[in-house]
PDB file of C-alpha atoms in Angstrom:
ATOM      1  CA  UNK E   1     185.649 -34.657-143.884  1.00 71.00           C
ATOM      2  CA  UNK E   2     182.206 -35.697-143.729  1.00 78.00           C
ATOM      3  CA  UNK E   3     181.949 -35.360-140.343  1.00 84.00           C
ATOM      4  CA  UNK E   4     184.151 -31.720-140.071  1.00 81.00           C
ATOM      5  CA  UNK E   5     181.584 -31.068-142.323  1.00 85.00           C
ATOM      6  CA  UNK E   6     178.505 -30.819-140.214  1.00 86.00           C
ATOM      7  CA  UNK E   7     180.296 -29.637-137.343  1.00 86.00           C
ATOM      8  CA  UNK E   8     180.470 -26.356-139.286  1.00 87.00           C
ATOM      9  CA  UNK E   9     177.281 -26.436-140.176  1.00 87.00           C
ATOM     10  CA  UNK E  10     176.364 -27.127-136.625  1.00 88.00           C
ATOM     11  CA  UNK E  11     177.937 -24.212-135.860  1.00 88.00           C
ATOM     12  CA  UNK E  12     176.805 -21.819-138.402  1.00 89.00           C
ATOM     13  CA  UNK E  13     173.050 -22.861-137.404  1.00 89.00           C
ATOM     14  CA  UNK E  14     174.042 -21.804-134.253  1.00 86.00           C
ATOM     15  CA  UNK E  15     175.448 -18.303-134.749  1.00 87.00           C
ATOM     16  CA  UNK E  16     172.781 -18.139-136.970  1.00 87.00           C
ATOM     17  CA  UNK E  17     169.845 -18.299-134.130  1.00 85.00           C
ATOM     18  CA  UNK E  18     172.194 -16.852-131.688  1.00 82.00           C
ATOM     19  CA  UNK E  19     172.184 -13.618-133.925  1.00 83.00           C
ATOM     20  CA  UNK E  20     168.827 -13.459-135.414  1.00 83.00           C
ATOM     21  CA  UNK E  21     167.289 -14.047-131.201  1.00 79.00           C
ATOM     22  CA  UNK E  22     169.426 -11.546-130.008  1.00 78.00           C
ATOM     23  CA  UNK E  23     168.183  -8.865-133.294  1.00 80.00           C
ATOM     24  CA  UNK E  24     164.387 -10.238-132.451  1.00 79.00           C
ATOM     25  CA  UNK E  25     164.299  -9.178-128.987  1.00 75.00           C
ATOM     26  CA  UNK E  26     166.571  -5.230-129.342  1.00 76.00           C
ATOM     27  CA  UNK E  27     163.922  -4.966-132.431  1.00 80.00           C
ATOM     28  CA  UNK E  28     160.908  -5.904-129.785  1.00 77.00           C
ATOM     29  CA  UNK E  29     162.518  -3.356-127.252  1.00 73.00           C
ATOM     30  CA  UNK E  30     163.882  -5.779-125.194  1.00 68.00           C
ATOM     31  CA  UNK E  31     167.569  -3.554-124.409  1.00 60.00           C
ATOM     32  CA  UNK E  32     168.284  -4.616-120.955  1.00 56.00           C
ATOM     33  CA  UNK E  33     170.589  -7.352-119.435  1.00 55.00           C
ATOM     34  CA  UNK E  34     167.242  -9.220-118.482  1.00 59.00           C
ATOM     35  CA  UNK E  35     163.957  -9.172-119.890  1.00 61.00           C
ATOM     36  CA  UNK E  36     161.172  -7.574-118.190  1.00 66.00           C
ATOM     37  CA  UNK E  37     157.300  -8.882-117.249  1.00 69.00           C
ATOM     38  CA  UNK E  38     154.258  -6.590-117.545  1.00 74.00           C
ATOM     39  CA  UNK E  39     155.291  -6.220-113.420  1.00 78.00           C
ATOM     40  CA  UNK E  40     158.862  -4.844-113.779  1.00 73.00           C
ATOM     41  CA  UNK E  41     160.055  -8.095-112.819  1.00 75.00           C
ATOM     42  CA  UNK E  42     162.910  -9.882-114.415  1.00 67.00           C
ATOM     43  CA  UNK E  43     160.919 -12.500-117.012  1.00 64.00           C
ATOM     44  CA  UNK E  44     163.011 -15.701-116.744  1.00 60.00           C
ATOM     45  CA  UNK E  45     161.549 -17.592-119.006  1.00 58.00           C
ATOM     46  CA  UNK E  46     163.655 -15.102-121.461  1.00 54.00           C
ATOM     47  CA  UNK E  47     167.489 -15.987-121.201  1.00 57.00           C
ATOM     48  CA  UNK E  48     169.918 -12.898-120.336  1.00 59.00           C
ATOM     49  CA  UNK E  49     171.027 -11.076-122.963  1.00 60.00           C
ATOM     50  CA  UNK E  50     174.202 -10.271-123.326  1.00 64.00           C
ATOM     51  CA  UNK E  51     176.098  -6.380-124.564  1.00 67.00           C
ATOM     52  CA  UNK E  52     175.472  -6.946-128.396  1.00 67.00           C
ATOM     53  CA  UNK E  53     179.647  -6.223-129.219  1.00 71.00           C
ATOM     54  CA  UNK E  54     180.383  -9.510-127.357  1.00 78.00           C
ATOM     55  CA  UNK E  55     177.487 -11.491-128.998  1.00 77.00           C
ATOM     56  CA  UNK E  56     179.366 -10.459-131.776  1.00 80.00           C
ATOM     57  CA  UNK E  57     182.605 -11.197-131.278  1.00 84.00           C
ATOM     58  CA  UNK E  58     180.864 -14.711-129.587  1.00 86.00           C
ATOM     59  CA  UNK E  59     179.398 -15.366-132.396  1.00 86.00           C
ATOM     60  CA  UNK E  60     182.915 -14.137-134.988  1.00 87.00           C
ATOM     61  CA  UNK E  61     184.871 -16.424-132.383  1.00 89.00           C
ATOM     62  CA  UNK E  62     182.634 -19.622-132.878  1.00 88.00           C
ATOM     63  CA  UNK E  63     182.150 -19.001-137.151  1.00 89.00           C
ATOM     64  CA  UNK E  64     185.953 -18.490-136.732  1.00 90.00           C
ATOM     65  CA  UNK E  65     185.658 -22.395-136.042  1.00 88.00           C
ATOM     66  CA  UNK E  66     183.324 -23.566-138.021  1.00 88.00           C
ATOM     67  CA  UNK E  67     185.736 -21.928-141.021  1.00 87.00           C
ATOM     68  CA  UNK E  68     188.604 -24.391-139.454  1.00 87.00           C
ATOM     69  CA  UNK E  69     186.155 -26.951-139.546  1.00 84.00           C
ATOM     70  CA  UNK E  70     185.839 -26.702-143.236  1.00 86.00           C
ATOM     71  CA  UNK E  71     189.436 -26.301-143.394  1.00 85.00           C
ATOM     72  CA  UNK E  72     190.398 -29.390-142.150  1.00 83.00           C
ATOM     73  CA  UNK E  73     187.809 -31.313-144.571  1.00 82.00           C
ATOM     74  CA  UNK E  74     189.229 -29.384-147.600  1.00 81.00           C
ATOM     75  CA  UNK E  75     192.436 -30.246-147.385  1.00 74.00           C
ATOM     76  CA  UNK E  76     193.934 -29.584-151.247  1.00 71.00           C
ATOM     77  CA  UNK E  77     195.519 -32.456-153.063  1.00 70.00           C
ATOM     78  CA  UNK E  78     198.077 -33.260-155.426  1.00 71.00           C
ATOM     79  CA  UNK E  79     197.100 -34.924-158.911  1.00 67.00           C
TER      80      UNK E  79
END
């Protein structure tokens, strides 16, 4: 039970980081597939930024997996 809850927690943290990173990069005006440096070339330390719709779909998929882990941990019991 605790392993499923820990996995769900780990997934939710990763999704929150993913969405916060995408939001922050968009807020800074990084709108392309790859961030650009001062010289206009790709700035390799930053990861490639995917389509926002794909990112949301990916986040929803991960959250669905987290929900399955929580459901696995909390099975209804009979008294």
